[in-house]
mmCIF file of C-alpha atoms (C1' of nucleotides) in Angstrom:
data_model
loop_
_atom_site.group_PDB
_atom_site.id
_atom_site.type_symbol
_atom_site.label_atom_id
_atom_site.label_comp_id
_atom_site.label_asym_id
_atom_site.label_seq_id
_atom_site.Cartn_x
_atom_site.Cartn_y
_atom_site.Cartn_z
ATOM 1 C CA UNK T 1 75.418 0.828 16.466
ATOM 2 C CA UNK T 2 77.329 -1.142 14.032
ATOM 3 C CA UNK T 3 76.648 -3.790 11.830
ATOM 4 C CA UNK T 4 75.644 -7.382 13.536
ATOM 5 C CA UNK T 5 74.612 -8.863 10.162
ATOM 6 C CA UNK T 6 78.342 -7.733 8.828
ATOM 7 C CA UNK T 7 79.860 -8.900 12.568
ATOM 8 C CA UNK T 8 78.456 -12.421 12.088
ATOM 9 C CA UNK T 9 80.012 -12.968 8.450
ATOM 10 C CA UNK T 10 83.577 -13.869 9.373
ATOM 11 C CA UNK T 11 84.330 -17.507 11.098
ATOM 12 C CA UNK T 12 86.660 -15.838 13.431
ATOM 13 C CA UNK T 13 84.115 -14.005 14.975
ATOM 14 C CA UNK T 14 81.768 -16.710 15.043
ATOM 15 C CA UNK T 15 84.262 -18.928 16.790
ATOM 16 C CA UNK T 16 84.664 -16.332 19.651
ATOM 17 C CA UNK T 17 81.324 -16.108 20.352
ATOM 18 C CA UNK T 18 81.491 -19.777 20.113
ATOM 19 C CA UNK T 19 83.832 -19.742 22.749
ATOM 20 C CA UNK T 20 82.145 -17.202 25.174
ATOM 21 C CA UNK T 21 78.863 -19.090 25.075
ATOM 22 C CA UNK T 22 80.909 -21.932 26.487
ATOM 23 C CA UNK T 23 83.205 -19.855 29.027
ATOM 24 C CA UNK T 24 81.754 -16.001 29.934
ATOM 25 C CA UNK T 25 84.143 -13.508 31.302
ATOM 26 C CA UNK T 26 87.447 -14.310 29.514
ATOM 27 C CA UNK T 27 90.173 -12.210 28.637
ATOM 28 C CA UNK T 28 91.883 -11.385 25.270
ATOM 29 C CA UNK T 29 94.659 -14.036 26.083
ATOM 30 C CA UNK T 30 92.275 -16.755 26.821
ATOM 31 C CA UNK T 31 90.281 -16.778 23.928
ATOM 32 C CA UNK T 32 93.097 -16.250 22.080
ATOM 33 C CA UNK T 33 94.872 -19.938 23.305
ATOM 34 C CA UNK T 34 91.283 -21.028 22.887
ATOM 35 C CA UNK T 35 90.952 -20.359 19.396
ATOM 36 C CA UNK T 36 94.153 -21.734 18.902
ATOM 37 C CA UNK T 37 92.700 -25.027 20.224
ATOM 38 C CA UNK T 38 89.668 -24.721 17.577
ATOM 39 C CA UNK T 39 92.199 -24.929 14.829
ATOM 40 C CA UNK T 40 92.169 -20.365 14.386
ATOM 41 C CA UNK T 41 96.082 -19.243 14.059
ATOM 42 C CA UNK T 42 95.157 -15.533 14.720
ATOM 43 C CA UNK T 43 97.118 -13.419 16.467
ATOM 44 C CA UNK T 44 96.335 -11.012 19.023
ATOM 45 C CA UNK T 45 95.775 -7.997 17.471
ATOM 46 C CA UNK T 46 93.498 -9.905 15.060
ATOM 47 C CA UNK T 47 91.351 -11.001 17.496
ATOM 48 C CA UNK T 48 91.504 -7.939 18.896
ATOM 49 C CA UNK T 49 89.766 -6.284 16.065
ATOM 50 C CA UNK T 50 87.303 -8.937 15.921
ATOM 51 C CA UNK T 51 86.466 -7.958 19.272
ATOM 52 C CA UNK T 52 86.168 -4.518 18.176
ATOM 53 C CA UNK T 53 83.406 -5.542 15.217
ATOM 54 C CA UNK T 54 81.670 -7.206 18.465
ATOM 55 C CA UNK T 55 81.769 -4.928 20.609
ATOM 56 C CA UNK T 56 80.210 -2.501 17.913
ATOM 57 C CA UNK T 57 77.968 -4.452 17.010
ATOM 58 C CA UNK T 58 76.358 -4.861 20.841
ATOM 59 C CA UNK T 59 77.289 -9.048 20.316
ATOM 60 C CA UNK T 60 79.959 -8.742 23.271
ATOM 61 C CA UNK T 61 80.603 -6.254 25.754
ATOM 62 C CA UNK T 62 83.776 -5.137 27.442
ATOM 63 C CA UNK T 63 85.048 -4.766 30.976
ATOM 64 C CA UNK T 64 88.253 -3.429 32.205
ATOM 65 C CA UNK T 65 89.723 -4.666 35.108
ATOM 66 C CA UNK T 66 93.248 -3.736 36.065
ATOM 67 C CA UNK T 67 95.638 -4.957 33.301
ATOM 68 C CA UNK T 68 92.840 -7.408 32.176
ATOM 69 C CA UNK T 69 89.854 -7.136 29.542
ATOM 70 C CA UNK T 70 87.258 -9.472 30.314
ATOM 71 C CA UNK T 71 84.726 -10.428 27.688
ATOM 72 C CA UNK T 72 81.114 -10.796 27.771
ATOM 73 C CA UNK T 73 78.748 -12.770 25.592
ATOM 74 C CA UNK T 74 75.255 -10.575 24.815
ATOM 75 C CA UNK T 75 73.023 -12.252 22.298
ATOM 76 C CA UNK T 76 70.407 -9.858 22.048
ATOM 77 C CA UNK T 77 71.042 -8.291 19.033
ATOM 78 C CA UNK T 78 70.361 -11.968 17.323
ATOM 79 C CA UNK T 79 66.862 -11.775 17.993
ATOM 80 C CA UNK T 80 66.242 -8.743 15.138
ATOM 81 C CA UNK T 81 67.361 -11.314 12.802
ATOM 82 C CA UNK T 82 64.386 -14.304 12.560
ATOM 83 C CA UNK T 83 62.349 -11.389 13.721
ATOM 84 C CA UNK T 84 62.665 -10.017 10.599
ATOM 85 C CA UNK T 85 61.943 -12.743 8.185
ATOM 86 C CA UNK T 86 59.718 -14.603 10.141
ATOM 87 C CA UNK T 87 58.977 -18.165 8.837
ATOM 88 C CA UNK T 88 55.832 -18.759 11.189
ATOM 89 C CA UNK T 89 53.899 -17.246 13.704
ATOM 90 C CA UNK P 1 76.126 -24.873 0.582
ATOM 91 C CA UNK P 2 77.107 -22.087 1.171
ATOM 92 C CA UNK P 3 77.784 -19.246 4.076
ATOM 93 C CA UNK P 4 74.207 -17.953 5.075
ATOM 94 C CA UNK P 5 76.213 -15.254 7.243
ATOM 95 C CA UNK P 6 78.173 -13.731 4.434
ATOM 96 C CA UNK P 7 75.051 -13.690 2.466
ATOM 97 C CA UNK P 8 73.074 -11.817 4.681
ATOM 98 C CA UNK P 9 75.979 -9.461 5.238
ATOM 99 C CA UNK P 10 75.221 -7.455 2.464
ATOM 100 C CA UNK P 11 72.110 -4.603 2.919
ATOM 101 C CA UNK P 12 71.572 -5.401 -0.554
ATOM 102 C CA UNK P 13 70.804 -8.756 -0.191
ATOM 103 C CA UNK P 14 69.096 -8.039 2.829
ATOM 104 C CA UNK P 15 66.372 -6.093 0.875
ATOM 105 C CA UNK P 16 66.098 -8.842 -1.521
ATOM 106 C CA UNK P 17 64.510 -10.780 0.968
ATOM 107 C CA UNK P 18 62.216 -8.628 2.138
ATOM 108 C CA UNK P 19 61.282 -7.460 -1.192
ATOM 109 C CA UNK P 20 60.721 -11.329 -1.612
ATOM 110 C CA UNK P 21 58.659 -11.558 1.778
ATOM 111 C CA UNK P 22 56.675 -9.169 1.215
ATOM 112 C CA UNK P 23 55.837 -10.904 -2.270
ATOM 113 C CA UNK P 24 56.894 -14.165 -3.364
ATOM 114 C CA UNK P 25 57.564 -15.527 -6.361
ATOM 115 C CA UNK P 26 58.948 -12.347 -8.797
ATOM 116 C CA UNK P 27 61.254 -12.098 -11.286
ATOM 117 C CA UNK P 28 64.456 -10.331 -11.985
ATOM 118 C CA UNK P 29 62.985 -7.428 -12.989
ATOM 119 C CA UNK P 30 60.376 -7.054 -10.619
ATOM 120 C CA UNK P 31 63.224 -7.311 -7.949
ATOM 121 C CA UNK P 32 65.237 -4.330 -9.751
ATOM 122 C CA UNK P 33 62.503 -2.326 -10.236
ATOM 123 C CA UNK P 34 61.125 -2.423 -6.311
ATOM 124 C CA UNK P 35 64.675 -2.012 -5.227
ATOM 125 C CA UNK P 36 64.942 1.307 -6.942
ATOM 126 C CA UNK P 37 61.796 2.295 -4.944
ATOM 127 C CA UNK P 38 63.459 1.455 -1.622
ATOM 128 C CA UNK P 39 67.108 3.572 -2.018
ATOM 129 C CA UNK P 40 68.922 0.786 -3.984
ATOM 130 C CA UNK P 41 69.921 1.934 -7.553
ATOM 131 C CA UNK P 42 71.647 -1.720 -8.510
ATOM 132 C CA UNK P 43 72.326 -2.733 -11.733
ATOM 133 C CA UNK P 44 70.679 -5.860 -13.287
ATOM 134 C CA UNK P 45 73.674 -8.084 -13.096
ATOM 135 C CA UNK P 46 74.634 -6.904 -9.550
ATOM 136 C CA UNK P 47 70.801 -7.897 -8.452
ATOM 137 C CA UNK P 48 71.645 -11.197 -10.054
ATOM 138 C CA UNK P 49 75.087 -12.056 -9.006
ATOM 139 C CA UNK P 50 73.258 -11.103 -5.267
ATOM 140 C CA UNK P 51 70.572 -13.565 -6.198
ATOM 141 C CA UNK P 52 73.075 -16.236 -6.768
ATOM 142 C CA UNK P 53 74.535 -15.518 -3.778
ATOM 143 C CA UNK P 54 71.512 -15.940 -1.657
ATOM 144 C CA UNK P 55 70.641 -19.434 -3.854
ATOM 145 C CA UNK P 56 74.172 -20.680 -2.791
ATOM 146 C CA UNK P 57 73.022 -20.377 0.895
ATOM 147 C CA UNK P 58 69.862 -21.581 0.639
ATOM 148 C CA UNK P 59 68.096 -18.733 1.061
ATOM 149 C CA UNK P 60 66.192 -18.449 -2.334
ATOM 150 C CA UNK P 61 65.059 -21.203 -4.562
ATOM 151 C CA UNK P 62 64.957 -20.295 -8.583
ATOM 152 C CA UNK P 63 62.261 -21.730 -10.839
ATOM 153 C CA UNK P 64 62.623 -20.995 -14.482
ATOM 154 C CA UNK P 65 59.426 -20.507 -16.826
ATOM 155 C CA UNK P 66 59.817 -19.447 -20.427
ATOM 156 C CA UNK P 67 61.728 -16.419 -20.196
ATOM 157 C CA UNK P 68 60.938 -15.694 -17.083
ATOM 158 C CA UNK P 69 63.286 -16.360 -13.547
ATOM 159 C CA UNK P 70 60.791 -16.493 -10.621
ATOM 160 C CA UNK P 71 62.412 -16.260 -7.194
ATOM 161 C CA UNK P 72 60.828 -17.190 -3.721
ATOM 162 C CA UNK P 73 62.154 -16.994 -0.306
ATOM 163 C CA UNK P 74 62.806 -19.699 2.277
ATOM 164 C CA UNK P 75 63.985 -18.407 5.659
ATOM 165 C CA UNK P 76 64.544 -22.332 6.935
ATOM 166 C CA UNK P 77 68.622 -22.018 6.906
ATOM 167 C CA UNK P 78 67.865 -18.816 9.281
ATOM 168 C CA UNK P 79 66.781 -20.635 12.366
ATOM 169 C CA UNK P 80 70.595 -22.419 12.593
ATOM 170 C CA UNK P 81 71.846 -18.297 13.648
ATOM 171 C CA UNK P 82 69.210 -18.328 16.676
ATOM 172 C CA UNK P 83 69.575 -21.876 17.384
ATOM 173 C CA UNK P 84 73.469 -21.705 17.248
ATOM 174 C CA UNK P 85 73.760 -18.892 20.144
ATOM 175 C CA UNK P 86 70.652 -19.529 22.453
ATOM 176 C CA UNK P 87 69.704 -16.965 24.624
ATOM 177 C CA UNK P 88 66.809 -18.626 26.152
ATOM 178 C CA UNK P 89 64.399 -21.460 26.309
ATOM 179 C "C1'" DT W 1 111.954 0.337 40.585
ATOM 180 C "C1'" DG W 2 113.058 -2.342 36.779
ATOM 181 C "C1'" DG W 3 111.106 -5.798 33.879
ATOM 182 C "C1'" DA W 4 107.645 -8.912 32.363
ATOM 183 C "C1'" DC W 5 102.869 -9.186 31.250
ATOM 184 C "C1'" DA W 6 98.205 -7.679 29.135
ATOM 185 C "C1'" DG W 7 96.516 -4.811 25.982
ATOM 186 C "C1'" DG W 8 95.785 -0.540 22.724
ATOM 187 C "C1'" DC W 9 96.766 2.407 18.482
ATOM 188 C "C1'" DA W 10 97.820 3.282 13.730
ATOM 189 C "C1'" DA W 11 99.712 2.758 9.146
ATOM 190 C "C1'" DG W 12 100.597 -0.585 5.495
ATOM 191 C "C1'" DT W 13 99.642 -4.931 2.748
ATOM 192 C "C1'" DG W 14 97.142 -8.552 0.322
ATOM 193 C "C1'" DA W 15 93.021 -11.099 -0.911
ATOM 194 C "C1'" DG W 16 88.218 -11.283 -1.624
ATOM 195 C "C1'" DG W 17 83.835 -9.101 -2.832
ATOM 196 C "C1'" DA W 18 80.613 -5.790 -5.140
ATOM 197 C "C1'" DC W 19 79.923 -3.715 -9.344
ATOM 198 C "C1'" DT W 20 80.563 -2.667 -14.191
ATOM 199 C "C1'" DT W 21 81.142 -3.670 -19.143
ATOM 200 C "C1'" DG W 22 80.397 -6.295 -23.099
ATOM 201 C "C1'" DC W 23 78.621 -9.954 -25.433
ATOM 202 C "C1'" DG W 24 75.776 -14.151 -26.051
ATOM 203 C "C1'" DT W 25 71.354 -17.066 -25.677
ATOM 204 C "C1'" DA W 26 66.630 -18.205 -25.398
ATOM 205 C "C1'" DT W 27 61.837 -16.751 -25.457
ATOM 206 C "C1'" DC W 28 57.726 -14.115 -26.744
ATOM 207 C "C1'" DG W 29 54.866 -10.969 -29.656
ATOM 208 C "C1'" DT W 30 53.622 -9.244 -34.230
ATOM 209 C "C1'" DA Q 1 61.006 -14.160 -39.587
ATOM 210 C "C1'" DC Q 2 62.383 -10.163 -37.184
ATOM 211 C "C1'" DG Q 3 62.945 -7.337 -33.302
ATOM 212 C "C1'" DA Q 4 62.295 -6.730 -28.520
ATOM 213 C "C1'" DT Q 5 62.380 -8.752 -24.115
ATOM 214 C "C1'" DA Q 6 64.378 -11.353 -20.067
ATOM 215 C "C1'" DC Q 7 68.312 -13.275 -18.586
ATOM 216 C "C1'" DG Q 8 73.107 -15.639 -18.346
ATOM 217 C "C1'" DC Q 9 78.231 -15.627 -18.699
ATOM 218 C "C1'" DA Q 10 82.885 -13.838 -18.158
ATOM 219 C "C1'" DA Q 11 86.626 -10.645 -17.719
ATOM 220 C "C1'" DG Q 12 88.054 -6.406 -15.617
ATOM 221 C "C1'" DT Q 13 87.950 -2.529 -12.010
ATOM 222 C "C1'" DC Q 14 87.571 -0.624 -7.557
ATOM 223 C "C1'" DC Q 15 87.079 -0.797 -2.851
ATOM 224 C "C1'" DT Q 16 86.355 -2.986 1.526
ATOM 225 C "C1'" DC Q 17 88.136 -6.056 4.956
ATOM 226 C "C1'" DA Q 18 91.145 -9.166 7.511
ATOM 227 C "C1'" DC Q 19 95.700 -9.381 8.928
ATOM 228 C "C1'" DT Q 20 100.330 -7.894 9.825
ATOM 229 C "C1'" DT Q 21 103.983 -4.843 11.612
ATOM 230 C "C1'" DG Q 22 105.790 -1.674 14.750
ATOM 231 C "C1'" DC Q 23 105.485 1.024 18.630
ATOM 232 C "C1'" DC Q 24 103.323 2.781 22.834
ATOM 233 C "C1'" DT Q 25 100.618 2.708 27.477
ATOM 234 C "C1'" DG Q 26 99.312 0.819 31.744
ATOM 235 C "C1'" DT Q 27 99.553 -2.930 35.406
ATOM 236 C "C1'" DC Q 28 101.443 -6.470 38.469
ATOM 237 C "C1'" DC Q 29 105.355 -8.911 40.790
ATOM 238 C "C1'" DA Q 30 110.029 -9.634 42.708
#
DNA sequence: TGGACAGGCAAGTGAGGACTTGCGTATCGT
DNA sequence: ACGATACGCAAGTCCTCACTTGCCTGTCCA
């Protein structure tokens, strides 16, 4: 399992998980017009490897369907975070 | 301010502040001394340039007395993560 | 079946970040 | 007053990371 702390410090990535809260299920091409939209010029191979970090990190999950990726928000891991410095009970 | 994600990217810093949960209010050397005893063999400056770091995001608040450079948690700029990507009500 | 579309793989490049090194400053004890 | 302590500041080094570049694979449509 990789690193969520580490997947969360670029604005890239935070922007496509922006995205797939608003819109679940999209493919590579979508989010990458959609970023595009949010003011991000990456390309596709960058988000690509974005998606990778992601995907490693258990934030988004992956599902192949003919020529198609979809995309998958899973916020899950997000949970360990105010878990572990808890502010109140 | 600045990035709470990129400052919480680093394990480092990520034992700083549960070093400083578990007691607040300690001073550079008390922080370098209990990292050594969890796996972290950081140098003085590094443990301070990490420090700043985590006061640029909000995450620690510095008090200066004498020669001494008390530092105390505050986990409020941590509930914007959870809040930002809600997984539930 | 050829070509356009959607995406993956891998090496190379450039900028930022973590850490070190060296020196300087202020404070406390004796 | 002198040395030791606790810490800050700044330049330099090394390494990670984001991004590009180039090429390849698989899928759908006419």
């Amino acid at each position: 399992m990789g690193d969520v702390f580490k997947a969360l410090a670029d604005p890239t990535r935070r922007a496509l998980l922006d995205e797939l809260q608003e819109r679940d299920d999209q493919t590579l091409f979508e989010l990458c017009t959609r970023l595009l939209h949010r003011g991000f010029s990456s390309s596709r191979q960058a988000v690509s490897q974005h998606l990778d970090v992601l995907e490693q990190a258990g934030l988004v999950r992956r599902r192949r369907e003919g020529r198609y990726t979809f995309h998958s928000l899973d916020t899950s891991p997000l949970k360990a975070i105010t878990d572990r410095w808890r502010t109140g009970p």
